[in-house]
Amino acid sequence: MVVVRTVAGAGSVLAMLSLSGCGLLWSCTDSTAERGEAGARVEIVDEGEQPVGVTAEVTGWRREPHPQVPQEGDQVHFGIRFEGAGQGRDPAVDACAVDEKRVVLGCQTVYSLMEFGRERSYTDDDYLAVDHPERVAEVLLIPNDQSAQDRRTCEDDIKDGGGVHPPDTPERGEQL
C-alpha cells in the first residue's frame, strides 16, 4: 500500500511540474513567419500574420545623391508614412528597391515612431543605397513587423527563447 501511494504521489508531482512550466525537458522551438506580399501600401502584420492596426505606405521616391555623401552617386530617396493606432507598438517594415521584375536591388528596415496609445500619422524619408540605382522601378514594403527581430531564439535561451520570428530581410537578387 505504501508503494502505491509513493508512485501515485510521484505522478502528481510530475504533473504539477509539467503544468507549471518546470518540466524536466524544455520543448523550445523556433520558426519563421511567412513573408507577406510586398506592396507600395501594406497593412502591417505580426508574427502570427494578424494585423497590428498600422499601415505603411511609400509616398514617393526618386534617384539622387545623399546630401552627406554626394560623391557616392545616386541613391534611392523615398518617403514613407505610417498610419494607425500605436497601442504601445512601434512596428517596423522592410523597404526594398526593386527592378521592373520585382527583383530586390537593396533593402533596409524602417521603424515607425508612434506615440503610445494615440492615433497618429508618422511620415519620414530615407535613402537606400543600391548598386544600380538606374534599374530601380519602384520601392516596396514587406508587411511583416520587423520590430521583434531581436527576440531570443532557442539557441540564445532554451528556457525563454523560441516562438515565431519575423522573416529575414530580403537579399539582393530575391524576387518579391
mmCIF file of C-alpha atoms in Angstrom:
data_model
loop_
_atom_site.group_PDB
_atom_site.id
_atom_site.type_symbol
_atom_site.label_atom_id
_atom_site.label_comp_id
_atom_site.label_asym_id
_atom_site.label_seq_id
_atom_site.Cartn_x
_atom_site.Cartn_y
_atom_site.Cartn_z
ATOM 1 C CA MET A 1 0.000 0.000 0.000
ATOM 2 C CA VAL A 2 2.908 2.331 0.731
ATOM 3 C CA VAL A 3 4.378 1.634 -2.708
ATOM 4 C CA VAL A 4 1.133 2.581 -4.446
ATOM 5 C CA ARG A 5 0.938 5.928 -2.622
ATOM 6 C CA THR A 6 4.557 6.767 -3.454
ATOM 7 C CA VAL A 7 4.073 6.055 -7.151
ATOM 8 C CA ALA A 8 0.773 7.931 -7.240
ATOM 9 C CA GLY A 9 2.398 10.849 -5.414
ATOM 10 C CA ALA A 10 5.317 10.929 -7.846
ATOM 11 C CA GLY A 11 2.897 11.106 -10.757
ATOM 12 C CA SER A 12 1.107 14.058 -9.176
ATOM 13 C CA VAL A 13 4.380 15.899 -8.590
ATOM 14 C CA LEU A 14 5.477 15.370 -12.215
ATOM 15 C CA ALA A 15 2.089 16.541 -13.464
ATOM 16 C CA MET A 16 2.320 19.705 -11.336
ATOM 17 C CA LEU A 17 5.868 20.403 -12.545
ATOM 18 C CA SER A 18 4.815 19.997 -16.170
ATOM 19 C CA LEU A 19 1.766 22.244 -15.793
ATOM 20 C CA SER A 20 3.767 24.948 -14.028
ATOM 21 C CA GLY A 21 6.350 25.099 -16.817
ATOM 22 C CA CYS A 22 9.025 23.400 -14.735
ATOM 23 C CA GLY A 23 9.226 20.285 -16.858
ATOM 24 C CA LEU A 24 12.378 18.253 -16.924
ATOM 25 C CA LEU A 25 12.829 18.778 -20.682
ATOM 26 C CA TRP A 26 12.425 22.169 -22.346
ATOM 27 C CA SER A 27 10.498 21.973 -25.578
ATOM 28 C CA CYS A 28 11.821 25.109 -27.220
ATOM 29 C CA THR A 29 11.077 25.548 -30.921
ATOM 30 C CA ASP A 30 11.888 28.365 -33.333
ATOM 31 C CA SER A 31 10.059 29.083 -36.553
ATOM 32 C CA THR A 32 9.966 31.906 -39.073
ATOM 33 C CA ALA A 33 6.796 33.641 -40.247
ATOM 34 C CA GLU A 34 5.878 33.518 -43.921
ATOM 35 C CA ARG A 35 6.852 36.681 -45.775
ATOM 36 C CA GLY A 36 3.787 38.693 -46.730
ATOM 37 C CA GLU A 37 3.051 40.145 -50.163
ATOM 38 C CA ALA A 38 5.096 43.276 -50.836
ATOM 39 C CA GLY A 39 3.358 46.453 -51.929
ATOM 40 C CA ALA A 40 3.635 50.233 -52.004
ATOM 41 C CA ARG A 41 0.939 50.322 -49.267
ATOM 42 C CA VAL A 42 0.699 47.470 -46.759
ATOM 43 C CA GLU A 43 -1.172 46.621 -43.587
ATOM 44 C CA ILE A 44 1.498 45.587 -41.088
ATOM 45 C CA VAL A 45 1.060 42.101 -39.603
ATOM 46 C CA ASP A 46 2.651 40.463 -36.567
ATOM 47 C CA GLU A 47 4.423 37.085 -36.474
ATOM 48 C CA GLY A 48 1.038 35.319 -36.420
ATOM 49 C CA GLU A 49 0.033 37.208 -39.582
ATOM 50 C CA GLN A 50 -2.555 39.229 -37.615
ATOM 51 C CA PRO A 51 -2.918 42.954 -38.426
ATOM 52 C CA VAL A 52 -1.334 45.254 -35.810
ATOM 53 C CA GLY A 53 -3.598 48.199 -36.692
ATOM 54 C CA VAL A 54 -0.960 50.137 -38.600
ATOM 55 C CA THR A 55 -0.490 50.695 -42.325
ATOM 56 C CA ALA A 56 2.710 51.757 -44.045
ATOM 57 C CA GLU A 57 2.898 53.466 -47.430
ATOM 58 C CA VAL A 58 5.646 54.627 -49.761
ATOM 59 C CA THR A 59 4.698 58.225 -50.507
ATOM 60 C CA GLY A 60 7.182 58.648 -53.353
ATOM 61 C CA TRP A 61 10.767 58.053 -54.405
ATOM 62 C CA ARG A 62 13.469 59.410 -56.687
ATOM 63 C CA ARG A 63 17.122 58.856 -57.529
ATOM 64 C CA GLU A 64 19.508 61.464 -56.175
ATOM 65 C CA PRO A 65 22.797 61.701 -54.279
ATOM 66 C CA HIS A 66 22.604 61.524 -50.493
ATOM 67 C CA PRO A 67 23.424 65.053 -49.254
ATOM 68 C CA GLN A 68 26.002 63.763 -46.742
ATOM 69 C CA VAL A 69 27.870 61.563 -49.235
ATOM 70 C CA PRO A 70 27.230 63.041 -52.722
ATOM 71 C CA GLN A 71 30.493 61.530 -54.017
ATOM 72 C CA GLU A 72 28.873 58.060 -53.772
ATOM 73 C CA GLY A 73 26.466 58.939 -56.591
ATOM 74 C CA ASP A 74 22.741 58.352 -56.803
ATOM 75 C CA GLN A 75 20.803 56.530 -54.119
ATOM 76 C CA VAL A 76 17.074 55.910 -53.822
ATOM 77 C CA HIS A 77 15.456 58.662 -51.731
ATOM 78 C CA PHE A 78 11.996 57.516 -50.608
ATOM 79 C CA GLY A 79 9.209 58.816 -48.397
ATOM 80 C CA ILE A 80 7.228 56.602 -46.022
ATOM 81 C CA ARG A 81 4.115 57.141 -43.912
ATOM 82 C CA PHE A 82 2.876 55.015 -41.009
ATOM 83 C CA GLU A 83 -0.771 55.435 -40.000
ATOM 84 C CA GLY A 84 -2.838 53.852 -37.252
ATOM 85 C CA ALA A 85 -3.184 53.291 -33.559
ATOM 86 C CA GLY A 86 0.153 52.838 -31.817
ATOM 87 C CA GLN A 87 -1.164 50.895 -28.822
ATOM 88 C CA GLY A 88 2.371 50.836 -27.484
ATOM 89 C CA ARG A 89 3.728 49.130 -30.612
ATOM 90 C CA ASP A 90 6.317 50.738 -32.822
ATOM 91 C CA PRO A 91 6.249 48.440 -35.838
ATOM 92 C CA ALA A 92 8.960 48.316 -38.457
ATOM 93 C CA VAL A 93 8.896 47.162 -42.074
ATOM 94 C CA ASP A 94 11.480 46.311 -44.684
ATOM 95 C CA ALA A 95 11.609 48.817 -47.551
ATOM 96 C CA CYS A 96 13.077 47.382 -50.762
ATOM 97 C CA ALA A 97 14.080 48.963 -54.050
ATOM 98 C CA VAL A 98 13.176 46.559 -56.871
ATOM 99 C CA ASP A 99 13.542 46.454 -60.640
ATOM 100 C CA GLU A 100 10.706 46.010 -63.145
ATOM 101 C CA LYS A 101 10.588 42.238 -62.440
ATOM 102 C CA ARG A 102 10.425 42.897 -58.653
ATOM 103 C CA VAL A 103 13.980 41.645 -58.127
ATOM 104 C CA VAL A 104 15.458 43.174 -54.975
ATOM 105 C CA LEU A 105 18.254 45.681 -55.551
ATOM 106 C CA GLY A 106 18.521 46.693 -51.884
ATOM 107 C CA CYS A 107 16.514 46.702 -48.630
ATOM 108 C CA GLN A 108 16.599 48.192 -45.187
ATOM 109 C CA THR A 109 14.347 48.126 -42.128
ATOM 110 C CA VAL A 110 12.393 51.320 -41.401
ATOM 111 C CA TYR A 111 10.954 51.888 -37.921
ATOM 112 C CA SER A 112 7.831 53.896 -37.078
ATOM 113 C CA LEU A 113 7.895 56.205 -34.093
ATOM 114 C CA MET A 114 4.305 56.239 -32.930
ATOM 115 C CA GLU A 115 3.107 57.871 -29.747
ATOM 116 C CA PHE A 116 1.862 55.452 -27.125
ATOM 117 C CA GLY A 117 -1.893 54.889 -27.340
ATOM 118 C CA ARG A 118 -2.724 57.627 -29.844
ATOM 119 C CA GLU A 119 -3.856 57.524 -33.414
ATOM 120 C CA ARG A 120 -1.360 59.405 -35.443
ATOM 121 C CA SER A 121 0.393 59.576 -38.758
ATOM 122 C CA TYR A 122 4.172 59.439 -38.911
ATOM 123 C CA THR A 123 5.950 60.500 -42.100
ATOM 124 C CA ASP A 124 9.668 60.280 -42.791
ATOM 125 C CA ASP A 125 12.116 59.840 -45.616
ATOM 126 C CA ASP A 126 15.253 57.778 -46.002
ATOM 127 C CA TYR A 127 17.855 56.689 -48.534
ATOM 128 C CA LEU A 128 18.517 53.212 -49.915
ATOM 129 C CA ALA A 129 21.973 52.544 -51.307
ATOM 130 C CA VAL A 130 21.774 50.195 -54.295
ATOM 131 C CA ASP A 131 24.399 49.045 -56.788
ATOM 132 C CA HIS A 132 22.412 50.076 -59.872
ATOM 133 C CA PRO A 133 20.005 52.908 -58.970
ATOM 134 C CA GLU A 134 19.118 53.345 -62.656
ATOM 135 C CA ARG A 135 17.426 49.896 -62.591
ATOM 136 C CA VAL A 136 15.008 50.805 -59.750
ATOM 137 C CA ALA A 137 11.388 50.631 -60.900
ATOM 138 C CA GLU A 138 9.680 51.051 -57.506
ATOM 139 C CA VAL A 139 10.096 50.893 -53.739
ATOM 140 C CA LEU A 140 8.027 48.216 -51.997
ATOM 141 C CA LEU A 141 7.295 47.448 -48.361
ATOM 142 C CA ILE A 142 7.161 43.989 -46.792
ATOM 143 C CA PRO A 143 4.144 43.886 -44.416
ATOM 144 C CA ASN A 144 5.770 41.743 -41.706
ATOM 145 C CA ASP A 145 6.540 43.638 -38.488
ATOM 146 C CA GLN A 146 10.318 43.581 -38.030
ATOM 147 C CA SER A 147 10.335 45.261 -34.604
ATOM 148 C CA ALA A 148 10.593 41.860 -32.848
ATOM 149 C CA GLN A 149 13.746 40.966 -34.763
ATOM 150 C CA ASP A 150 15.818 40.828 -31.552
ATOM 151 C CA ARG A 151 13.594 38.231 -29.852
ATOM 152 C CA ARG A 152 15.546 35.432 -28.185
ATOM 153 C CA THR A 153 15.891 32.171 -30.029
ATOM 154 C CA CYS A 154 16.142 28.674 -28.579
ATOM 155 C CA GLU A 155 19.866 28.809 -29.282
ATOM 156 C CA ASP A 156 20.132 32.008 -27.191
ATOM 157 C CA ASP A 157 17.925 30.871 -24.323
ATOM 158 C CA ILE A 158 16.321 27.424 -24.300
ATOM 159 C CA LYS A 159 14.002 28.356 -21.417
ATOM 160 C CA ASP A 160 12.666 31.749 -22.551
ATOM 161 C CA GLY A 161 13.518 31.734 -26.261
ATOM 162 C CA GLY A 162 11.619 30.266 -29.153
ATOM 163 C CA GLY A 163 8.425 31.041 -30.939
ATOM 164 C CA VAL A 164 7.673 32.570 -34.307
ATOM 165 C CA HIS A 165 10.167 35.159 -35.570
ATOM 166 C CA PRO A 166 9.767 37.701 -38.390
ATOM 167 C CA PRO A 167 11.032 36.595 -41.812
ATOM 168 C CA ASP A 168 14.561 37.581 -42.801
ATOM 169 C CA THR A 169 15.038 40.799 -44.752
ATOM 170 C CA PRO A 170 15.067 40.009 -48.486
ATOM 171 C CA GLU A 171 18.522 39.848 -50.010
ATOM 172 C CA ARG A 172 19.701 41.337 -53.291
ATOM 173 C CA GLY A 173 18.612 39.154 -56.173
ATOM 174 C CA GLU A 174 15.485 37.733 -54.495
ATOM 175 C CA GLN A 175 12.210 38.250 -56.292
ATOM 176 C CA LEU A 176 9.273 39.688 -54.373
#
